[in-house]
Structure formats: structure tokens, C-alpha cells
Coordinates of C-alpha atoms in Angstrom, one line a residue:
X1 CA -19.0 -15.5 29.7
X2 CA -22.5 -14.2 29.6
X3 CA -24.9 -17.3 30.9
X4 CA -27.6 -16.5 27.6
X5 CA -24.8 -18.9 26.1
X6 CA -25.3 -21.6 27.5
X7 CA -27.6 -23.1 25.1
X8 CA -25.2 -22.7 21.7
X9 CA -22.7 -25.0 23.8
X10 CA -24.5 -28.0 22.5
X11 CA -24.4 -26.8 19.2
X12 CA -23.2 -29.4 16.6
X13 CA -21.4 -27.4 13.7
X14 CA -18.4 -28.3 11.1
X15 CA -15.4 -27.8 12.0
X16 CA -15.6 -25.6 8.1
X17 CA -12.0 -26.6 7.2
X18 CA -14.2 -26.4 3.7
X19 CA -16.8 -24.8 2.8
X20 CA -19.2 -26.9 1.4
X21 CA -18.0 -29.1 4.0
X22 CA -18.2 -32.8 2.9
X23 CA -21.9 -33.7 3.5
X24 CA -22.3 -31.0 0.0
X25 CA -19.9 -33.3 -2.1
X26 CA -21.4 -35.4 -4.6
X27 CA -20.3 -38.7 -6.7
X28 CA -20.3 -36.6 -9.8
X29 CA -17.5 -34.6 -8.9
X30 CA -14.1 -36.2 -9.5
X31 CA -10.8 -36.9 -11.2
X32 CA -12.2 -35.2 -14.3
X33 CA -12.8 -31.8 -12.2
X34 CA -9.2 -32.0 -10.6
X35 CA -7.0 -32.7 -13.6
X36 CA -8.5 -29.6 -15.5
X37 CA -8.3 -27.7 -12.4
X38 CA -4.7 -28.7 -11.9
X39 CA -4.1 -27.8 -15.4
X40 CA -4.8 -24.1 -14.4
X41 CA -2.3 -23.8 -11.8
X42 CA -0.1 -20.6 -12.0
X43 CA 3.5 -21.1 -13.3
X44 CA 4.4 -20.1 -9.5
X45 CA 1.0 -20.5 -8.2
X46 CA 1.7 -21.5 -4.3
X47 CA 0.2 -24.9 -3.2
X48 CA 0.0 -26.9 -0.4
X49 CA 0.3 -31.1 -0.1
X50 CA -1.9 -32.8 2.7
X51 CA -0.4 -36.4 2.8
X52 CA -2.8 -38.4 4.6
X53 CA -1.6 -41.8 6.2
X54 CA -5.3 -43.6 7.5
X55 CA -4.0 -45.4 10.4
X56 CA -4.8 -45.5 13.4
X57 CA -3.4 -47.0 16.4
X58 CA -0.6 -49.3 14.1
X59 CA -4.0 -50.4 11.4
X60 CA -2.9 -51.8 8.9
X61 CA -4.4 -51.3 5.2
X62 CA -6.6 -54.6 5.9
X63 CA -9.7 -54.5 7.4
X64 CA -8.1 -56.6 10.5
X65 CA -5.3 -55.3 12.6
X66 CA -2.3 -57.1 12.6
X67 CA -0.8 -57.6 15.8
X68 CA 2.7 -57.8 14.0
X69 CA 4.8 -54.6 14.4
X70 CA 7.1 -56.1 10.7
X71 CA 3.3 -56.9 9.3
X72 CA 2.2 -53.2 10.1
X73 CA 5.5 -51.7 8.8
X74 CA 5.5 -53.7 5.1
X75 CA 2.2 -52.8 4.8
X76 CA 3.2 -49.2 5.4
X77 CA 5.5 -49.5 3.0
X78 CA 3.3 -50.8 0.3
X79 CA 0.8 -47.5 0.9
X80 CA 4.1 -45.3 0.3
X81 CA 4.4 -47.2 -3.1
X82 CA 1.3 -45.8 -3.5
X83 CA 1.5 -42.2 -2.0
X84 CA 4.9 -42.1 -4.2
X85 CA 3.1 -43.0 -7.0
X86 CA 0.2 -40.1 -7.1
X87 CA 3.0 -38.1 -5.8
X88 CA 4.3 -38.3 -9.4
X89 CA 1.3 -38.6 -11.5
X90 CA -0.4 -35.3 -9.6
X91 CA 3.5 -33.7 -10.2
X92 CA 3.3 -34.9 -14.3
X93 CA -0.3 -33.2 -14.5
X94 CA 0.8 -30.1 -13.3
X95 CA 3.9 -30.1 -15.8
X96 CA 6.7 -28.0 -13.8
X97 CA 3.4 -25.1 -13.0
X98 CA 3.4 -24.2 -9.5
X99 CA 5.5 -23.4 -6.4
X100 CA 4.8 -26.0 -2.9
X101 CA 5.0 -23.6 0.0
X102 CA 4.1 -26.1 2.8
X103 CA 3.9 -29.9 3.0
X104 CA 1.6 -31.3 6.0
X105 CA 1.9 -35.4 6.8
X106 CA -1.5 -36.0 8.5
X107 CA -2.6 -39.2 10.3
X108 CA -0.3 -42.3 12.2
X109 CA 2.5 -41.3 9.9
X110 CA 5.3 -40.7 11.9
X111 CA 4.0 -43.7 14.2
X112 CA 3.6 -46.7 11.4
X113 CA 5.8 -45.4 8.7
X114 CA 9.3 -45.8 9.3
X115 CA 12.0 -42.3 9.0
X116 CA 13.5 -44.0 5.8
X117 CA 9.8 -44.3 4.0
X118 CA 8.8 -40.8 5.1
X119 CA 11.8 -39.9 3.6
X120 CA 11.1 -42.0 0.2
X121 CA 7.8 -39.6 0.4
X122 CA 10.2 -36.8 0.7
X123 CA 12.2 -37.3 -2.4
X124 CA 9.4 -38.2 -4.5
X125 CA 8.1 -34.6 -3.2
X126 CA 11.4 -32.6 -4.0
X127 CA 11.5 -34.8 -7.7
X128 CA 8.0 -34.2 -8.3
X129 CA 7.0 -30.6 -7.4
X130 CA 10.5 -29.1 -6.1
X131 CA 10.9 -29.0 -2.1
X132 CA 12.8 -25.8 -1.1
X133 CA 14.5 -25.1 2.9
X134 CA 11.6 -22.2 2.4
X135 CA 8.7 -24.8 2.3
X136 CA 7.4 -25.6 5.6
X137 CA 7.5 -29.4 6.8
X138 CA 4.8 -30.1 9.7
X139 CA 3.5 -32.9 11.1
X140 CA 1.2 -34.2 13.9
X141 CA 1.9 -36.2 16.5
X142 CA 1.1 -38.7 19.1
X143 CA 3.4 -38.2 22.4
X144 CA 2.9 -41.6 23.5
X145 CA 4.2 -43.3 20.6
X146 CA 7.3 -40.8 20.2
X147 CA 10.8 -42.1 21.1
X148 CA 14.4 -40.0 21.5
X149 CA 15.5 -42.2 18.1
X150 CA 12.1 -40.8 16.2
X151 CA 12.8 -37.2 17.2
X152 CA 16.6 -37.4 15.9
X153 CA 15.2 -39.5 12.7
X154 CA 12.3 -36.9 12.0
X155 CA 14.8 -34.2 12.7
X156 CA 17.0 -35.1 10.0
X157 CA 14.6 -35.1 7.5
X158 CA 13.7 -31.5 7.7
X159 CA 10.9 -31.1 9.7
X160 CA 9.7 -27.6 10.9
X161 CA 6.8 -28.0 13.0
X162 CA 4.5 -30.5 14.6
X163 CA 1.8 -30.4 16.8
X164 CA 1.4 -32.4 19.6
X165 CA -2.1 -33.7 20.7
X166 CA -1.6 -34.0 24.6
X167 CA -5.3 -33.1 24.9
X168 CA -4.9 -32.6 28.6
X169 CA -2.2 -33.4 32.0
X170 CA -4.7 -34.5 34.1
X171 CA -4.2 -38.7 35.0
X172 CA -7.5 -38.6 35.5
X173 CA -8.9 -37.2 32.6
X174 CA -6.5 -39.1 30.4
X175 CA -7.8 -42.2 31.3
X176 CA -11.4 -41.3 30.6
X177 CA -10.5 -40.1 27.5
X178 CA -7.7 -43.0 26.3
X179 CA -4.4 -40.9 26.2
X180 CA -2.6 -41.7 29.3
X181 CA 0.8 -39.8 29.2
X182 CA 3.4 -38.5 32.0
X183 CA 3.8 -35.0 31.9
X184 CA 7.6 -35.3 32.0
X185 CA 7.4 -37.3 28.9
X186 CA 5.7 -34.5 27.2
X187 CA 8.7 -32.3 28.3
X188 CA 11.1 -34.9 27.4
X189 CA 9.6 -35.1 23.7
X190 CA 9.6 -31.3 23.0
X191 CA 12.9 -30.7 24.0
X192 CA 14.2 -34.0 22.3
X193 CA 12.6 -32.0 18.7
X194 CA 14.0 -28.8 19.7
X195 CA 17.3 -30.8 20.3
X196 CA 17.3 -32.1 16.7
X197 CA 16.1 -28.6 14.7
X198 CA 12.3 -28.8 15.3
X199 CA 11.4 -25.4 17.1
X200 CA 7.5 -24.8 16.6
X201 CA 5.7 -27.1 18.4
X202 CA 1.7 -26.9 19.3
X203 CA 0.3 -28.0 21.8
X204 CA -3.3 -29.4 21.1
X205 CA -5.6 -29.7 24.6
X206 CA -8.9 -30.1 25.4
X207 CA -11.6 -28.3 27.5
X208 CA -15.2 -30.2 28.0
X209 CA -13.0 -33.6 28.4
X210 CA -15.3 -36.0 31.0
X211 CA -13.4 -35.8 34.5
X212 CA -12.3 -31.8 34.0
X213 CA -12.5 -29.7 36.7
X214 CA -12.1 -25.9 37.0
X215 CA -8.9 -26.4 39.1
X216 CA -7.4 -29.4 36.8
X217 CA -8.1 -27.3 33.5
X218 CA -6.3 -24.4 35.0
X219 CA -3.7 -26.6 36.3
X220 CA -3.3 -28.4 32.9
X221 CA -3.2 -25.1 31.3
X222 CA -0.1 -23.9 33.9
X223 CA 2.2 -26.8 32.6
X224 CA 1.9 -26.3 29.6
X225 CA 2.8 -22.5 29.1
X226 CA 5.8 -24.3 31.9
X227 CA 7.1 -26.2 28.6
X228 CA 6.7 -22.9 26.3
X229 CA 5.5 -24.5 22.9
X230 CA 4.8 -21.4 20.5
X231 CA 1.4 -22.2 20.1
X232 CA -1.2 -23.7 21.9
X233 CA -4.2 -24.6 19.8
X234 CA -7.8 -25.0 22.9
X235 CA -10.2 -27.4 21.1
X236 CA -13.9 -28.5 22.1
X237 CA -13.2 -32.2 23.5
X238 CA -16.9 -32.3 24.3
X239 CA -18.5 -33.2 20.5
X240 CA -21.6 -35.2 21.0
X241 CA -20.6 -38.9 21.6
X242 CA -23.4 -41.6 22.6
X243 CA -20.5 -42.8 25.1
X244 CA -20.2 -39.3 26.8
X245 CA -23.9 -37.9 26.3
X246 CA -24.6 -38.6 30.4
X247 CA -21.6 -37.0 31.2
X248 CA -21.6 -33.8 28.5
X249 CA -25.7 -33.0 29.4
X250 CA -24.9 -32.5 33.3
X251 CA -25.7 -28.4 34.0
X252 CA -22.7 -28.4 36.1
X253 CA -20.3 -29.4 33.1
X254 CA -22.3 -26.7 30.6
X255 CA -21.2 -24.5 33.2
X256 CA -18.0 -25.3 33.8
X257 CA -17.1 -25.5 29.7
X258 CA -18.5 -22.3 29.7
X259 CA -16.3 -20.4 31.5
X260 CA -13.3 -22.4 30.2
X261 CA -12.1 -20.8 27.0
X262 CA -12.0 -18.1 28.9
X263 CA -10.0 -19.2 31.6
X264 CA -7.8 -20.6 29.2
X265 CA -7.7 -16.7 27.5
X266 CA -6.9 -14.9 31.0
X267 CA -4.4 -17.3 32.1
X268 CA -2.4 -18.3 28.3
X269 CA -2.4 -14.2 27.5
X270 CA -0.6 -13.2 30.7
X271 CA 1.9 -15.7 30.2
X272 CA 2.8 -14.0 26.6
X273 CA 1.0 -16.1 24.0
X274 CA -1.6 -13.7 21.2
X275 CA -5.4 -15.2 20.7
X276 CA -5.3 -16.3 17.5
X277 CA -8.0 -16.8 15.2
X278 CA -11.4 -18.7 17.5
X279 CA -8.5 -21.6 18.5
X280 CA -5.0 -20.5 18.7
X281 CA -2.5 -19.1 21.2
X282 CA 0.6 -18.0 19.7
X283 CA 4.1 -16.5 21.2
X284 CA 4.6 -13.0 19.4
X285 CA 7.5 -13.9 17.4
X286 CA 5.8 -16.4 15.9
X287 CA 4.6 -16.8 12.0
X288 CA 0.7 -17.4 12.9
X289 CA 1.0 -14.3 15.2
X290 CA 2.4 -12.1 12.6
X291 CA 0.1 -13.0 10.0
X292 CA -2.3 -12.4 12.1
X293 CA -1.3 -9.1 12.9
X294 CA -1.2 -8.3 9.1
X295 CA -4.5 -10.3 8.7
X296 CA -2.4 -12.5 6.0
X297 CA -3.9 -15.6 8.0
X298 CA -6.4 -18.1 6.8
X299 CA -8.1 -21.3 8.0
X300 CA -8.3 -24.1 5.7
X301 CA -8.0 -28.4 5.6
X302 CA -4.6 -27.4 7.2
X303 CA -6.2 -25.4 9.8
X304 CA -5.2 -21.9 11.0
X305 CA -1.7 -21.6 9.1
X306 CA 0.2 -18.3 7.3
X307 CA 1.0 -20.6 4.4
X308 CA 0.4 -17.9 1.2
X309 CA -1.2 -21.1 -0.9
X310 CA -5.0 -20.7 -1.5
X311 CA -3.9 -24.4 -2.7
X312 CA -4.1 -27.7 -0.9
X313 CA -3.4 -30.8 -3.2
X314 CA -4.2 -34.0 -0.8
X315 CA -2.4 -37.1 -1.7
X316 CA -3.5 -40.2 -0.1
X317 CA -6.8 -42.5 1.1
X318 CA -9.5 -39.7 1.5
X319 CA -7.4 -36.4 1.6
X320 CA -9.1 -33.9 0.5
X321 CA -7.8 -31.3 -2.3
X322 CA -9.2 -28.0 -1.9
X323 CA -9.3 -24.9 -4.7
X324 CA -10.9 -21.6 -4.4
X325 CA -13.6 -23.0 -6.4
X326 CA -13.2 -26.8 -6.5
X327 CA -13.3 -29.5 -3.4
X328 CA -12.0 -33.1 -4.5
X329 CA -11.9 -36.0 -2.3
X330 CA -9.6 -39.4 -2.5
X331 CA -11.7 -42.7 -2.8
X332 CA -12.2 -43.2 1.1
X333 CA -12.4 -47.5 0.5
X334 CA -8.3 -48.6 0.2
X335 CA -10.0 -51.0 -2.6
X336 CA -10.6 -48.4 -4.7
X337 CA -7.7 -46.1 -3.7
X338 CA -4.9 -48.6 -5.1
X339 CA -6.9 -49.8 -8.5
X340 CA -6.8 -45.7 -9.3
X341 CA -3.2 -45.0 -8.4
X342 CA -1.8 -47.9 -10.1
X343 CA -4.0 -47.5 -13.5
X344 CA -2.0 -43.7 -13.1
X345 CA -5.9 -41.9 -12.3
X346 CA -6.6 -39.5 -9.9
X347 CA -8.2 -41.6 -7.0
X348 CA -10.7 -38.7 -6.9
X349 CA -14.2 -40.0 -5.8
X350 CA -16.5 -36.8 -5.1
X351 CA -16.4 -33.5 -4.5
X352 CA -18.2 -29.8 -4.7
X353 CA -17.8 -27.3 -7.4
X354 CA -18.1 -23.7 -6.0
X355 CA -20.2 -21.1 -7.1
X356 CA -19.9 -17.5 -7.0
X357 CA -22.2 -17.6 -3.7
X358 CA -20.8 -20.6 -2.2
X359 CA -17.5 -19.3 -2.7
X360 CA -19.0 -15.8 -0.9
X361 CA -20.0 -18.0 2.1
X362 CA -16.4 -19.7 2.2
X363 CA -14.9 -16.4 2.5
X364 CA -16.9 -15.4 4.9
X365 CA -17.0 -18.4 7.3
X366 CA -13.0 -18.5 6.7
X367 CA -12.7 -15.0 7.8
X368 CA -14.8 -15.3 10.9
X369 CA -12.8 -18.0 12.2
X370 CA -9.3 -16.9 11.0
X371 CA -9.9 -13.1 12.2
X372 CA -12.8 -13.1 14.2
X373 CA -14.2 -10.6 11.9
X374 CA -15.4 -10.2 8.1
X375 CA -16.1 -7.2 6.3
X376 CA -19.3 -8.7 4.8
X377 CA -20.0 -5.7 1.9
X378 CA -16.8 -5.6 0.8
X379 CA -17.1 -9.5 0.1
X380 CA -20.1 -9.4 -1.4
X381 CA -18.3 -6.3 -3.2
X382 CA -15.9 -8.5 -4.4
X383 CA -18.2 -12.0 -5.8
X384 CA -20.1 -8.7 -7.4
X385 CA -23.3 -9.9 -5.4
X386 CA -26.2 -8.9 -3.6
X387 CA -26.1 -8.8 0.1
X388 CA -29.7 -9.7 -0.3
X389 CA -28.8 -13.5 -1.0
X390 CA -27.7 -13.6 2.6
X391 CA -30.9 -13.1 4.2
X392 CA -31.4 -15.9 5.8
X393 CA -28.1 -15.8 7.4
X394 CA -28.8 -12.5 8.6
X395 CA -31.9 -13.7 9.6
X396 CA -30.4 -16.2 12.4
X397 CA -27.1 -14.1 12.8
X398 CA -29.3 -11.8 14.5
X399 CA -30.8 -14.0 17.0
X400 CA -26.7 -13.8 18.1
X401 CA -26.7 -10.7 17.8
X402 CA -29.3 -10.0 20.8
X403 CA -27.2 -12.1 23.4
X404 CA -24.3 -10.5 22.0
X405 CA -22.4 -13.3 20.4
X406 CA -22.0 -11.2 17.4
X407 CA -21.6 -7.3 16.6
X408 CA -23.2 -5.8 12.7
X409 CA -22.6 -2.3 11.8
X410 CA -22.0 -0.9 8.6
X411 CA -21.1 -4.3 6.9
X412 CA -18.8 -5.2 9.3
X413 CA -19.2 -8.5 11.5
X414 CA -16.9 -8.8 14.9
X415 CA -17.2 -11.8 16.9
X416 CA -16.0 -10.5 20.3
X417 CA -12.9 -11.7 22.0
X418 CA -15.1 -13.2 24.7
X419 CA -16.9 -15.3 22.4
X420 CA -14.0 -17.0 20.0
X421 CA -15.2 -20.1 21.5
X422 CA -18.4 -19.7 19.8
X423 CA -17.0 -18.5 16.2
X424 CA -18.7 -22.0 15.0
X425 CA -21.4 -20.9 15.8
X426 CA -21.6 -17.8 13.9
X427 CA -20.0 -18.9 10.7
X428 CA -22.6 -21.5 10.4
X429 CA -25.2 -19.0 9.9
X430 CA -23.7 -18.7 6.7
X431 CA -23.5 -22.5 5.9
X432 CA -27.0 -22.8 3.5
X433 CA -26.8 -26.6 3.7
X434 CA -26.7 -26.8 7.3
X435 CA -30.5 -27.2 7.5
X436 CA -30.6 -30.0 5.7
X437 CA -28.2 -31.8 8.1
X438 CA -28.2 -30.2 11.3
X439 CA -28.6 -33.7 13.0
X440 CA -25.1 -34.1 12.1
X441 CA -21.4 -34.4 13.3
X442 CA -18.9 -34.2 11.0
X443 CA -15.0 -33.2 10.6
X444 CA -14.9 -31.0 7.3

């Protein structure tokens, strides 16, 4: 990578999941937004569910954690009371209208819900909104937590993919960064899913992590093509953190996480695995690759995915639902959450409405970072606007341009292949609100 780079390594963008991303949302956008936008749905308009379980490492609902593993567990189950019950109030709204393509479980799910309440979620799912064998089931998940029993449990259910976040192999780094796993334990995990039915797994690591070196990222990069998940998804590990600032500022670790994306590209590509939208490695055969290949791919609050739904309904303490021209957020505060769900109202507390131009920008900024490229005119072709109300993107798009981050000619934007790991970058040129909180770090 070219060394004129440097400097946008630093850069704190969203991760644009959304677009606005969450800092736009306002408290006078909620349940009364969603219900008539779920009363538009399509008769066998695709959609998405985002199930989000908020805990984290065995938290309980409570402000305190409870040491209790049987305290943790019942107050699992009372959220899934919950979850069940929005599950059937969002599938009432939409009155039979619509047809769920995918179905994502995000946060300590798997970990602090037990296999027979993930599969109470399940049924309400399949009563609720119909749950074919053609809808995907994915979930993530935390190798150190995962047992041979969990596997065969999750298995059963009907799960289709997960991604694993391993983060890195290194002991080393694992211990500055919290996640201390064996690497045979990894291996033993994967092949426990694959035993029981579950055969696309990702493999989330790191680059930037404090403690990496050139030979331990390559190294970390080697095992894991060894274990052959069918994708491997490279994140940024080094987002600003007061904790890591000393560590992230050194010119010798700019330098070194500049030239690891592409390490990670020479070394993942000869062993077989496509670059994917600005994140992804994927095996050929592969769904992501071939909607990639037929540029059928998008990037949304589920990520990179082939899933045909422009719809994500998110059930759950602060999941986000996401329409082409509406953003909704759960009540974040578990308070709030419950006195919604059982009164039988949407627990929506804020959210963005889109307009024509901020839906241009969100097709944009999705298209950058699915594709790598956007056809800008034909966008602005299609909103039936101007391209002049993107002058000030242009106006900081080109300051890329000149160190060659980004390639314009005759509409067309490219981010080149040397530079996915700076696609962030670019698409928040077209983020209007940025400005107004630059100073920020933030997930969506």
C-alpha cells in the first residue's frame, strides 16, 4: 500500500450498516412510523429478522451481574417471553404480508439462552411469519463459550451458518485483547458444527490488534485457511480506544496495519478464497461469492449477506429495523423495552425517516462497500436527482482521488482492490452528517 495512506488509518468512520447511521435518529421517530411502514409490506415482500439478545459475558437483564449460572438462565428465559411476545405482535401487524428469507440471532444468544428457548423463539418465528428450510438460520458465536453438546443442540434446530469471532491465534495477542482460545479448540468447534449440519462458518479476525506482528498476522492468517471456513470476514481491531491510544499512535504499528489487509489479500487469495465486498473472503462455491459475481450482494445491519430482503425487522432491546426509507430503533433501557412489549406496542424509541437524497447516499455508501464500486449517475438517475447535490462529497472524494484511494470517470466510482481496507473512508464522503460528528465512534 501506497505510504500517502497512512494518515486515513486513523480515520474514525461508521461502520454504515445504515445510512443515517444512529447519531441521525431522532426521538420523534417511532412505533407510529413502523406499524404504518409494516402495513406496506408486499404480500411476498422478502424480510429479514435481527433477534438481538443484549448480553454480554452471562449479563443478566439487571443492572448487576449475577454470578448464578440458574439466575442468568431464568432471566434469559423471561427476555424470550418477551422476544416471543413482539415476535407475534410484529407477525399480527403485518397480517400474513410478507415472505422471511433470513433470520439472524445477534448477541450472547447461543451462550445464555438455553437450545430449548432458542427453540421457543423458533416456533414463535415459524407461527408468526412462516419459517421455510429455504430461509437462512445464522448466528454468531463466541468459541470459548461453545461446547460439543451446544454444537449438536444448535444443529438440531436448523442452523445454517455462524460466524465465529476468533479475532486472532496469536497467545499473545489474545491476551491483550481478552479472548484467550487454543487453536485446536477452534478446530474442534468447526468440525463439531459441520458434524451436526452447520457447513458455512466465518471466521472473524482482527488486524491492528495490540501485540501483532507482521510474522504472527501472517501466521494467524495460515491457520486459518488450515481449518477452511468459507469465509473469512478481516476487520479493523484498532478503533480508537483510550486503553489502546499509546499502543495504536506508534509509527511502527500505522505501518505495520498498513500493509496488513494486504497481506491478508496475497496470502487468503492464493489459498482459493474471492475478496468480497471491502471485508470478506469467500470460497467460490459459496452464496456471498456468487452474489457477488452477479453483483446481487448488499451490506446492511446484517452485514455483507446475498439475502434478496431490502427488509430487516429487529426484534429485541435496541435492534434496529431497517426499510428502504425508514430506520426504527428498540427502546435501548430493558425498563422501557418490557412496559412496550407487554402493553402489545412496538418498543420503538427513535429512528430516521429517509429522504429521496438520503436514500441516494445509502445507495451509494451501500454500493461502495458491498462492490467496491457505484455507478454514481445512474443512482442519481434513478432518485431523479441532481448530481449537483453531491458536491461536497465530490469536493472531499477528490482529495482521495489524488493519492489514489479512489478512481471517477464518467459517473463511475472504483475503489481499487488495493484499497478495500479503506472503503470507509470513501463512503463517508457521502455521509452529510458526518461533520457534525466527526469526533465520534460509533457501530451503525
Amino acid at each position: 500500500m501506497k505510504l500517502e495512506w497512512k494518515s486515513y488509518l486513523a480515520a474514525e468512520t461508521p461502520a454504515y450498516t445504515s445510512y443515517p447511521t444512529s447519531h441521525g435518529f431522532s426521538d420523534a421517530i417511532g412505533a407510529a412510523a413502523l406499524e404504518k411502514r409494516l402495513s406496506g409490506v408486499g404480500q411476498y415482500e422478502p424480510i429479514s429478522l435481527y433477534i438481538n439478545s443484549p448480553f454480554e459475558n452471562a449479563a443478566t437483564l439487571q443492572t448487576a451481574t449475577h454470578s448464578d449460572t440458574s439466575d442468568v438462565h431464568e432471566t434469559a428465559r423471561r427476555y424470550v417471553k418477551l422476544l416471543t411476545r413482539q415476535i407475534f405482535h410484529v407477525g399480527q401487524l403485518l397480517q400474513g404480508r410478507g415472505r422471511l428469507t433470513a433470520l439472524h440471532f445477534a448477541g450472547a444468544a447461543p451462550h445464555v439462552l438455553l437450545h430449548k428457548d432458542l427453540g421457543v423463539i423458533l416456533d414463535a418465528v415459524e407461527m408468526a411469519f412462516g419459517l421455510t428450510d429455504s430461509a437462512i438460520v445464522s448466528m454468531d458465536i463466541d468459541t470459548r463459550l461453545v461446547s460439543f453438546e451446544m454444537a449438536e443442540a444448535l444443529g438440531a434446530l436448523g442452523l445454517s451458518r455462524i460466524k465465529l469471532g476468533v479475532q486472532d491465534f496469536d497467545p499473545d495477542v489474545q491476551k491483550a485483547i481478552g479472548r484467550v482460545q487454543t487453536f485446536s479448540h477452534i478446530g474442534e468447534v468447526m468440525n463439531a458444527f459441520r458434524r451436526f449440519g452447520v457447513f458455512d462458518i466465518n471466521l472473524e479476525l482482527g488486524y491492528g490488534l495490540p501485540r501483532q506482528t507482521k510474522e504472527s498476522f501472517a501466521r494467524t492468517l495460515s491457520l486459518a485457511v488450515s481449518l477452511s471456513p468459507e469465509c473469512i470476514t478481516l476487520r479493523n481491531g484498532a478503533a480508537p480506544s483510550p486503553s489502546l491510544a499509546a499502543t495504536q499512535t506508534q509509527p511502527d504499528t500505522l505501518s505495520l496495519r498498513l500493509e496488513q489487509p494486504e497481506t491478508a489479500r496475497h496470502i487468503l487469495t492464493a489459498a482459493g478464497y474471492e475478496c468480497v465486498g471491502f471485508d470478506h473472503f469467500a470460497k467460490t462455491q459459496t452464496a456471498l461469492a456468487k452474489a457477488a459475481q452477479t453483483q446481487a450482494i448488499k451490506y446492511n445491519l446484517l452485514g455483507l449477506n446475498a439475502d434478496p430482503a431490502r427488509i430487516v425487522l429487529g426484534i429485541g432491546q435496541a435492534a434496529v429495523s431497517q426499510f428502504d426509507d425508514l430506520l426504527v430503533q428498540n427502546h435501548s433501557g430493558i425498563d422501557a423495552y418490557i412496559s412496550c412489549v407487554e402493553r402489545d406496542i412496538l418498543p420503538a424509541m427513535r429512528g430516521a425517516t429517509l429522504s429521496r437524497e438520503d436514500r441516494l447516499r445509502a445507495r451509494i455508501i451501500e454500493a461502495l462497500l458491498s462492490t467496491l464500486n457505484a455507478n454514481i449517475l445512474d443512482i442519481c438517475n434513478d432518485f431523479d436527482l441532481d448530481l449537483a447535490v453531491l458536491r461536497n462529497a465530490f469536493g472531499k472524494i477528490e482529495m482521495l482521488r489524488n493519492v489514489g484511494l479512489v478512481t471517477y470517470k464518467d459517473g463511475k466510482m472504483l475503489i481499487p482492490e488495493e484499497a478495500r481496507a479503506f472503503a470507509n473512508v470513501v463512503a463517508a464522503c457521502f455521509d452529510e452528517n458526518l461533520s457534525k460528528i466527526r469526533h465520534l465512534s460509533y457501530a451503525i
